Coordinates of C-alpha atoms in Angstrom, one line a residue:
M1 CA 18.3 1.8 -52.1
A2 CA 15.7 -0.8 -51.2
L3 CA 15.9 -2.4 -47.7
S4 CA 18.0 -5.5 -47.4
A5 CA 16.5 -8.5 -45.6
E6 CA 18.9 -7.9 -42.7
T7 CA 17.8 -4.3 -42.3
R8 CA 14.1 -5.1 -42.6
N9 CA 14.6 -7.8 -39.9
E10 CA 16.3 -5.3 -37.6
L11 CA 13.4 -2.8 -38.0
K12 CA 11.0 -5.6 -37.2
T13 CA 13.1 -6.6 -34.2
L14 CA 13.1 -3.0 -32.8
Y15 CA 9.4 -2.6 -33.5
N16 CA 8.5 -5.7 -31.5
A17 CA 11.0 -4.9 -28.7
L18 CA 9.0 -1.8 -28.0
S19 CA 5.6 -3.5 -27.7
D20 CA 3.6 -2.6 -24.6
R21 CA 4.0 -5.2 -21.9
V22 CA 4.3 -5.6 -18.2
L23 CA 7.9 -6.3 -17.1
T24 CA 9.2 -8.3 -14.2
P25 CA 12.3 -7.2 -12.3
D26 CA 14.4 -10.0 -13.7
D27 CA 13.6 -9.0 -17.3
P28 CA 16.8 -8.0 -19.0
V29 CA 15.1 -4.9 -20.5
Y30 CA 14.0 -3.6 -17.1
V31 CA 15.6 -0.2 -16.1
P32 CA 15.2 0.3 -12.4
E33 CA 16.3 4.0 -12.5
I34 CA 13.0 5.0 -14.3
N35 CA 11.0 4.8 -11.1
A36 CA 13.6 4.6 -8.4
V37 CA 13.0 8.0 -6.9
G38 CA 9.8 9.0 -5.2
Q39 CA 8.5 12.1 -3.4
S40 CA 10.8 11.4 -0.5
G41 CA 13.9 10.9 -2.7
A42 CA 13.9 7.2 -2.0
D43 CA 12.6 4.2 -4.0
P44 CA 8.8 4.1 -3.6
V45 CA 8.7 0.3 -4.0
I46 CA 11.2 -0.2 -1.3
E47 CA 9.3 2.2 0.9
I48 CA 6.1 0.3 0.5
A49 CA 7.8 -3.1 1.1
T50 CA 9.4 -1.6 4.3
E51 CA 6.0 -0.4 5.5
I52 CA 4.4 -3.8 5.0
D53 CA 7.4 -5.4 6.8
W54 CA 6.8 -3.1 9.8
Q55 CA 3.0 -3.1 9.8
E56 CA 1.4 -5.1 12.5
G57 CA -2.0 -6.8 11.9
G58 CA -2.4 -5.6 8.3
G59 CA -2.4 -2.2 6.6
V60 CA -3.0 -0.2 3.5
C61 CA -0.6 1.4 1.0
L62 CA -1.7 3.5 -2.0
F63 CA 0.1 3.7 -5.4
T64 CA -0.7 5.9 -8.4
G65 CA 0.5 7.4 -11.6
Q66 CA -0.6 8.1 -15.1
R67 CA -1.1 5.3 -17.6
G68 CA 2.2 4.3 -19.0
T69 CA 4.4 5.3 -16.1
G70 CA 5.0 1.7 -15.1
K71 CA 2.7 1.0 -12.2
S72 CA 2.1 -2.7 -13.2
T73 CA 5.8 -3.3 -13.7
E74 CA 6.6 -1.7 -10.3
L75 CA 3.9 -3.8 -8.6
R76 CA 5.6 -6.9 -9.9
R77 CA 8.9 -5.6 -8.5
L78 CA 7.1 -5.0 -5.2
Q79 CA 5.8 -8.6 -5.2
V80 CA 9.3 -9.9 -5.6
E81 CA 10.6 -7.5 -2.8
L82 CA 7.9 -8.7 -0.4
E83 CA 8.5 -12.4 -1.1
T84 CA 12.3 -11.8 -0.5
I85 CA 11.5 -10.6 3.1
G86 CA 9.1 -13.5 3.8
V87 CA 5.8 -11.9 2.9
V88 CA 3.4 -14.0 0.7
A89 CA 2.4 -11.5 -2.0
F90 CA -0.3 -12.0 -4.6
Y91 CA -0.7 -9.7 -7.6
A92 CA -4.2 -9.3 -9.1
D93 CA -5.3 -7.2 -12.0
L94 CA -8.8 -6.0 -11.1
S95 CA -9.6 -5.2 -14.7
E96 CA -10.3 -9.0 -14.9
Y97 CA -13.0 -8.6 -12.3
I98 CA -14.7 -5.2 -12.6
L99 CA -16.3 -3.1 -15.3
L100 CA -14.0 -0.1 -15.5
T101 CA -16.5 2.3 -17.1
K102 CA -19.4 1.9 -14.7
P103 CA -19.9 3.2 -11.1
I104 CA -18.3 1.1 -8.4
E105 CA -19.8 0.3 -5.0
I106 CA -18.3 -1.2 -1.9
S107 CA -20.2 -4.4 -2.4
D108 CA -19.0 -5.4 -5.9
F109 CA -15.5 -4.0 -5.1
L110 CA -15.1 -6.3 -2.1
I111 CA -16.6 -9.2 -4.1
S112 CA -14.0 -8.6 -6.8
M113 CA -11.2 -8.3 -4.3
A114 CA -12.1 -11.5 -2.6
G115 CA -12.6 -13.4 -5.8
A116 CA -9.2 -12.2 -7.0
L117 CA -7.5 -13.4 -3.9
S118 CA -9.3 -16.7 -4.1
D119 CA -8.2 -17.2 -7.7
R120 CA -4.6 -16.3 -6.9
V121 CA -4.3 -18.7 -4.0
A122 CA -5.8 -21.5 -6.0
A123 CA -3.4 -20.9 -8.8
D124 CA -0.3 -20.7 -6.6
P125 CA 1.5 -24.1 -6.5
R126 CA 2.5 -23.5 -2.9
F127 CA -1.1 -23.6 -1.8
A128 CA -3.0 -25.5 -4.5
G129 CA -4.4 -28.9 -4.0
N130 CA -6.3 -28.5 -0.8
P131 CA -9.5 -30.5 -1.5
S132 CA -11.4 -28.9 1.4
R133 CA -10.9 -25.3 0.1
R134 CA -14.0 -23.7 -1.3
S135 CA -13.6 -20.9 -3.8
Y136 CA -14.9 -17.5 -2.9
W137 CA -17.2 -17.6 -5.8
E138 CA -18.9 -20.7 -4.4
R139 CA -19.0 -19.0 -1.0
L140 CA -20.6 -15.9 -2.6
A141 CA -23.2 -17.9 -4.4
H142 CA -24.2 -19.7 -1.2
F143 CA -24.3 -16.4 0.7
L144 CA -26.5 -14.8 -1.9
D145 CA -28.8 -17.8 -2.1
T146 CA -29.2 -18.3 1.7
K147 CA -28.5 -15.1 3.6
V148 CA -29.7 -12.3 1.3
E149 CA -32.9 -12.1 -0.7
F150 CA -31.5 -11.7 -4.2
K151 CA -34.7 -12.9 -5.8
D152 CA -34.1 -11.3 -9.2
I153 CA -30.6 -12.7 -9.6
S154 CA -31.2 -16.3 -8.4
L155 CA -27.5 -17.3 -8.4
K156 CA -27.0 -21.0 -7.8
V157 CA -23.7 -22.7 -6.8
P158 CA -23.4 -24.5 -10.2
Q159 CA -23.4 -21.0 -11.8
V160 CA -20.4 -19.7 -9.9
G161 CA -18.2 -19.7 -13.0
D162 CA -20.5 -17.1 -14.5
I163 CA -20.4 -14.6 -11.6
K164 CA -16.9 -13.3 -12.3
A165 CA -17.5 -12.9 -16.0
S166 CA -20.8 -11.3 -15.5
L167 CA -19.5 -8.7 -13.0
K168 CA -16.9 -7.7 -15.6
N169 CA -18.8 -7.9 -18.8
D170 CA -22.5 -7.5 -18.0
P171 CA -23.5 -4.0 -16.9
D172 CA -27.1 -5.1 -16.1
F173 CA -25.9 -7.9 -13.9
K174 CA -23.5 -5.6 -12.1
Q175 CA -26.3 -3.1 -11.5
R176 CA -28.6 -5.7 -10.2
I177 CA -26.0 -6.9 -7.8
Q178 CA -25.4 -3.4 -6.6
Q179 CA -29.1 -2.6 -6.2
A180 CA -29.8 -5.8 -4.3
S181 CA -26.7 -5.3 -2.1
R182 CA -27.6 -1.9 -0.9
G183 CA -29.8 -3.2 1.9
H184 CA -27.2 -5.7 3.0
V185 CA -23.9 -3.9 2.8
A186 CA -22.9 -4.7 6.4
Q187 CA -23.5 -8.4 5.8
I188 CA -21.5 -8.4 2.5
V189 CA -18.6 -6.5 4.1
Q190 CA -18.7 -8.8 7.1
D191 CA -18.6 -12.0 4.9
A192 CA -15.9 -10.7 2.7
H193 CA -13.7 -9.7 5.6
A194 CA -14.3 -13.1 7.1
F195 CA -13.1 -14.7 3.9
F196 CA -9.9 -12.6 3.9
R197 CA -9.3 -13.5 7.6
E198 CA -9.9 -17.2 7.0
T199 CA -7.6 -17.2 3.9
V200 CA -4.8 -15.7 5.9
Q201 CA -5.3 -18.2 8.7
E202 CA -5.3 -21.1 6.2
L203 CA -2.0 -19.9 4.6
R204 CA -0.4 -19.6 8.0
L205 CA -1.4 -23.2 8.8
T206 CA -0.2 -24.4 5.4
T207 CA 3.2 -22.8 5.8
G208 CA 3.5 -23.6 9.5
N209 CA 4.2 -20.0 10.2
P210 CA 1.6 -18.4 12.6
D211 CA 3.0 -15.0 12.0
L212 CA 3.1 -15.2 8.2
K213 CA 2.2 -11.9 6.5
V214 CA 0.0 -12.0 3.4
A215 CA -0.2 -9.1 0.9
L216 CA -2.6 -8.5 -1.9
L217 CA -1.5 -6.0 -4.6
L218 CA -4.5 -4.8 -6.6
D219 CA -3.8 -3.3 -10.0
S220 CA -5.9 -1.3 -12.5
I221 CA -8.2 0.4 -10.0
E222 CA -6.9 3.7 -11.3
R223 CA -8.4 2.8 -14.7
I224 CA -11.9 3.2 -13.4
R225 CA -13.2 6.2 -15.4
G226 CA -16.5 7.7 -16.5
V227 CA -17.7 7.9 -20.1
G228 CA -20.2 10.4 -21.5
D229 CA -23.2 11.3 -19.3
E230 CA -22.2 8.8 -16.7
A231 CA -18.7 10.3 -16.2
M232 CA -19.4 12.3 -13.0
G233 CA -21.4 9.4 -11.5
V234 CA -18.4 7.1 -11.9
Y235 CA -16.0 9.6 -10.4
E236 CA -18.4 10.2 -7.5
S237 CA -18.5 6.4 -6.9
V238 CA -14.7 6.3 -6.7
R239 CA -14.8 9.1 -4.2
N240 CA -17.5 7.3 -2.1
L241 CA -15.5 4.0 -2.3
F242 CA -12.2 5.5 -1.0
F243 CA -13.7 8.1 1.4
A244 CA -17.1 6.9 2.8
H245 CA -16.0 3.3 2.8
A246 CA -12.4 3.7 3.7
E247 CA -12.7 1.7 6.9
H248 CA -14.1 -1.3 4.9
L249 CA -11.0 -1.2 2.7
R250 CA -8.8 -2.0 5.7
I251 CA -8.7 -5.7 6.1
P252 CA -7.5 -7.1 9.5
F253 CA -4.5 -9.4 9.0
L254 CA -4.1 -8.6 5.3
H255 CA -1.7 -6.1 3.8
L256 CA -3.2 -4.3 0.8
V257 CA -1.7 -2.1 -1.9
Y258 CA -4.3 -0.3 -4.0
T259 CA -3.5 1.4 -7.2
V260 CA -5.6 4.6 -7.2
P261 CA -6.5 7.2 -9.8
P262 CA -4.0 10.2 -10.0
Y263 CA -6.9 12.5 -9.2
L264 CA -7.7 10.8 -5.9
S265 CA -5.9 13.4 -3.8
I266 CA -8.3 15.9 -5.4
L267 CA -11.3 13.7 -5.5
A268 CA -11.1 12.4 -1.9
A269 CA -8.6 14.5 -0.1
G270 CA -7.6 12.8 3.2
A271 CA -8.8 9.3 2.2
G272 CA -5.4 7.8 3.0
S273 CA -5.6 9.1 6.6
L274 CA -8.9 7.2 7.0
M275 CA -7.1 4.0 6.0
G276 CA -4.5 4.1 8.7
G277 CA -2.6 7.1 7.5
A278 CA -1.7 5.7 4.0
V279 CA 0.3 8.0 1.9
V280 CA -0.2 8.0 -1.9
R281 CA 3.0 7.2 -3.7
R282 CA 3.1 8.5 -7.2
L283 CA 4.9 7.5 -10.4
V284 CA 5.6 10.3 -12.9
S285 CA 6.9 10.8 -16.4
T286 CA 10.6 10.8 -16.9
H287 CA 12.0 14.3 -16.2
I288 CA 13.3 15.2 -19.6
F289 CA 12.6 18.9 -18.7
Q290 CA 14.1 21.0 -15.9
D291 CA 11.9 21.7 -12.9
R292 CA 8.7 23.6 -13.9
S293 CA 10.2 24.6 -17.2
R294 CA 10.6 23.5 -20.8
E295 CA 14.3 23.5 -20.7
V296 CA 15.8 20.2 -21.7
D297 CA 17.2 17.9 -19.0
P298 CA 20.1 15.9 -20.6
V299 CA 20.0 13.4 -17.8
G300 CA 16.5 12.4 -18.6
L301 CA 17.3 12.1 -22.3
Q302 CA 20.2 9.9 -21.5
L303 CA 18.0 7.7 -19.4
L304 CA 15.5 7.2 -22.3
R305 CA 18.4 6.3 -24.5
K306 CA 19.4 3.6 -22.0
V307 CA 15.8 2.3 -22.0
I308 CA 15.9 2.0 -25.8
A309 CA 19.3 0.3 -25.7
R310 CA 18.0 -2.3 -23.3
R311 CA 15.2 -3.1 -25.7
H312 CA 17.5 -3.2 -28.8
I313 CA 21.2 -2.6 -28.6
G314 CA 21.5 -1.6 -32.3
W315 CA 19.0 1.3 -32.2
Y316 CA 21.7 3.7 -33.3
R317 CA 21.7 2.0 -36.7
V318 CA 18.1 3.1 -37.1
F319 CA 18.0 6.5 -35.4
S320 CA 20.5 9.2 -35.1
D321 CA 21.0 10.6 -31.6
E322 CA 19.2 13.8 -32.6
A323 CA 16.2 11.9 -34.0
L324 CA 15.8 9.8 -30.9
D325 CA 16.1 12.8 -28.6
R326 CA 13.5 14.6 -30.7
L327 CA 11.0 11.7 -30.2
A328 CA 11.8 11.6 -26.5
L329 CA 11.1 15.3 -26.1
S330 CA 7.9 15.0 -28.2
S331 CA 6.7 12.2 -25.9
G332 CA 7.1 14.4 -22.9
G333 CA 9.0 11.6 -21.1
D334 CA 6.0 9.3 -21.1
L335 CA 7.5 5.8 -21.8
R336 CA 4.4 4.4 -23.5
E337 CA 4.2 7.5 -25.7
F338 CA 7.9 7.4 -26.4
F339 CA 7.8 3.8 -27.5
R340 CA 4.7 4.5 -29.7
L341 CA 6.4 7.4 -31.5
V342 CA 9.5 5.4 -32.2
R343 CA 7.5 2.5 -33.5
L344 CA 5.4 4.8 -35.8
C345 CA 8.6 5.7 -37.6
L346 CA 9.6 2.2 -38.5
P347 CA 7.0 1.0 -41.1
A348 CA 7.6 4.1 -43.2
V349 CA 11.3 3.3 -43.7
R350 CA 11.8 2.3 -47.4
D351 CA 15.3 3.4 -48.2
E352 CA 18.4 1.8 -46.7
S353 CA 20.4 5.0 -47.4
A354 CA 18.0 7.0 -45.2
L355 CA 19.3 5.2 -42.1
P356 CA 20.0 6.2 -39.5
L357 CA 17.0 8.5 -39.6
S358 CA 17.7 12.2 -39.2
R359 CA 15.9 14.6 -36.9
D360 CA 13.8 15.9 -39.7
A361 CA 13.0 12.4 -40.9
V362 CA 10.9 11.6 -37.8
A363 CA 8.8 14.8 -37.9
H364 CA 5.9 13.1 -39.7
V365 CA 5.0 11.0 -36.6
E366 CA 4.6 14.1 -34.5
K367 CA 2.0 15.4 -36.9
S368 CA 0.1 12.1 -36.8
A369 CA 0.3 12.0 -33.0
R370 CA -0.8 15.6 -32.6
A371 CA -3.7 15.1 -35.0
E372 CA -5.1 12.3 -32.7
M373 CA -5.4 14.9 -29.9
L374 CA -7.1 17.6 -32.0
P375 CA -9.4 19.4 -32.2
I376 CA -9.8 20.6 -28.6
P377 CA -12.8 22.8 -27.7
A378 CA -12.0 26.4 -26.8
D379 CA -13.0 26.1 -23.2
Q380 CA -10.7 23.1 -22.7
L381 CA -7.9 25.1 -24.3
D382 CA -8.5 27.8 -21.8
W383 CA -7.9 25.3 -19.0
L384 CA -4.9 23.7 -20.7
Q385 CA -3.4 27.2 -21.1
R386 CA -3.8 27.9 -17.3
I387 CA -2.1 24.6 -16.6
A388 CA 0.8 25.4 -18.9
R389 CA 1.3 28.8 -17.4
S390 CA 1.0 27.7 -13.7
N391 CA 2.3 24.1 -13.8
N392 CA -0.7 23.2 -11.5
T393 CA -3.9 21.3 -12.3
C394 CA -6.0 24.5 -11.8
L395 CA -9.1 22.5 -10.9
Q396 CA -11.8 25.0 -9.8
K397 CA -14.8 22.9 -9.0
D398 CA -15.9 19.3 -8.5
D399 CA -18.0 19.3 -11.7
D400 CA -14.8 19.7 -13.7
L401 CA -13.1 16.6 -12.4
P402 CA -14.1 14.3 -15.3
L403 CA -12.4 16.7 -17.7
L404 CA -9.2 16.8 -15.6
A405 CA -9.3 13.0 -15.5
H406 CA -9.6 13.1 -19.3
F407 CA -6.6 15.3 -19.6
L408 CA -4.5 13.0 -17.4
D409 CA -5.8 9.7 -18.8
N410 CA -5.2 10.7 -22.4
R411 CA -1.9 12.4 -21.6
L412 CA -3.0 15.8 -22.8
V413 CA -1.4 16.8 -19.5
L414 CA 1.7 15.1 -18.0
N415 CA 2.8 14.9 -14.4
Y416 CA 6.5 15.4 -13.5
R417 CA 8.6 15.6 -10.4
N418 CA 11.9 17.4 -10.0
G419 CA 11.9 17.9 -6.3
S420 CA 8.1 18.6 -6.2
D421 CA 5.2 17.5 -8.4
W422 CA 4.2 19.7 -11.3
Y423 CA 2.2 19.6 -14.6
D424 CA 2.5 20.7 -18.2
V425 CA 0.6 20.1 -21.4
H426 CA 1.8 17.4 -23.8
P427 CA 4.8 18.8 -25.8
L428 CA 3.0 18.2 -29.1
L429 CA 0.1 20.5 -27.9
R430 CA 2.3 23.3 -26.7
E431 CA 2.1 25.5 -29.8
V432 CA -1.7 25.0 -30.0
V433 CA -2.2 25.8 -26.4
D434 CA 0.3 28.7 -26.2
D435 CA -1.2 30.4 -29.3
H436 CA -4.8 30.0 -28.1
V437 CA -6.7 33.3 -27.4
P438 CA -8.6 32.7 -24.2
T439 CA -12.4 32.7 -24.4
G440 CA -13.7 36.2 -23.8
S441 CA -10.6 37.8 -25.0
H442 CA -11.6 37.9 -28.7
A443 CA -12.1 41.3 -30.3

């Protein structure tokens, strides 16, 4: 039976309801239970808000998680929580300011941070309209033109609109900025810190509150990753940023929340302690499996059903319970992957009588999703097998870090927490990994 216009419209509605987007806490589809429990057993967002409320003179908090675990959405919730307790909080996506696939240095990182804060203050109706305010980009151009000999760059104040775009999109420009900055790091750090301090002071004057707290929530830093031959250099630059320059990432009078790569605790162990004792709070995949096992957790499955119901209340007319649970388990509890698998099923529906889809009717999307992750070289399968058997990352040496980052970034390996953090390979890879004969074991 061909699809009726009504059914076709419902499929389209569900398809679009599962599109990838950042949610705000007041969005009717937001499900707070997804990330409401952190390592301590408490809500990590409330913990960070409380820390900032208690911190005197500024401070640093660190936030991490694999792609798709909801970091951007939770940072939006943190922004609301902070504003509720009287903290002026600005959210900034640093992917708008930095080139995510090239090495990062303290100079261009602080420039991007300062530019992001400048843009957010200018765009905020509470603080816009001050004719005496000079943007950070104008300040930077003047600084480069008068205090540092950036002869090959020759930035002028009329060109300030190009600085932000060039830092993000032009690798050569970024590299020239980095090379020219290396002899003047102290000056650039000092000037950036001065801008942060002056901005906080200005906001306090504007609000008439001399004790006003200002927070800057910096998203997408965790997306900095190496590609090809440059991979290790990029990861080393991240280590250097958060370890060697940790003191420069603490800004007096400003409260900062950095999203950091999931591998930071391995890459730069102890970096948080150098930034005032900051603890890395981590978001993980939904626990649809029992602790360190592959036994199904019905509570996690029920939570993912709730997420789908918030997106489209009539999902049960399209999927049977068994079909939706199969897709949830195949996703490994990763929300972004779960939504993708559900969406992949919808364009293939051609027969009204096939609805709701059975468990077997959704098997084809698993094959498609698995094919995207294959083939995997034998040495990588060796490592994935060790992870599957131990539920740990099994990182043996620094040189292997780019590959571990690849596993985590591309969700070949998923991070869970049922009391403690643990890891397993993506469910769609289990058979391939489990059946692999380790290198050196072949007859």
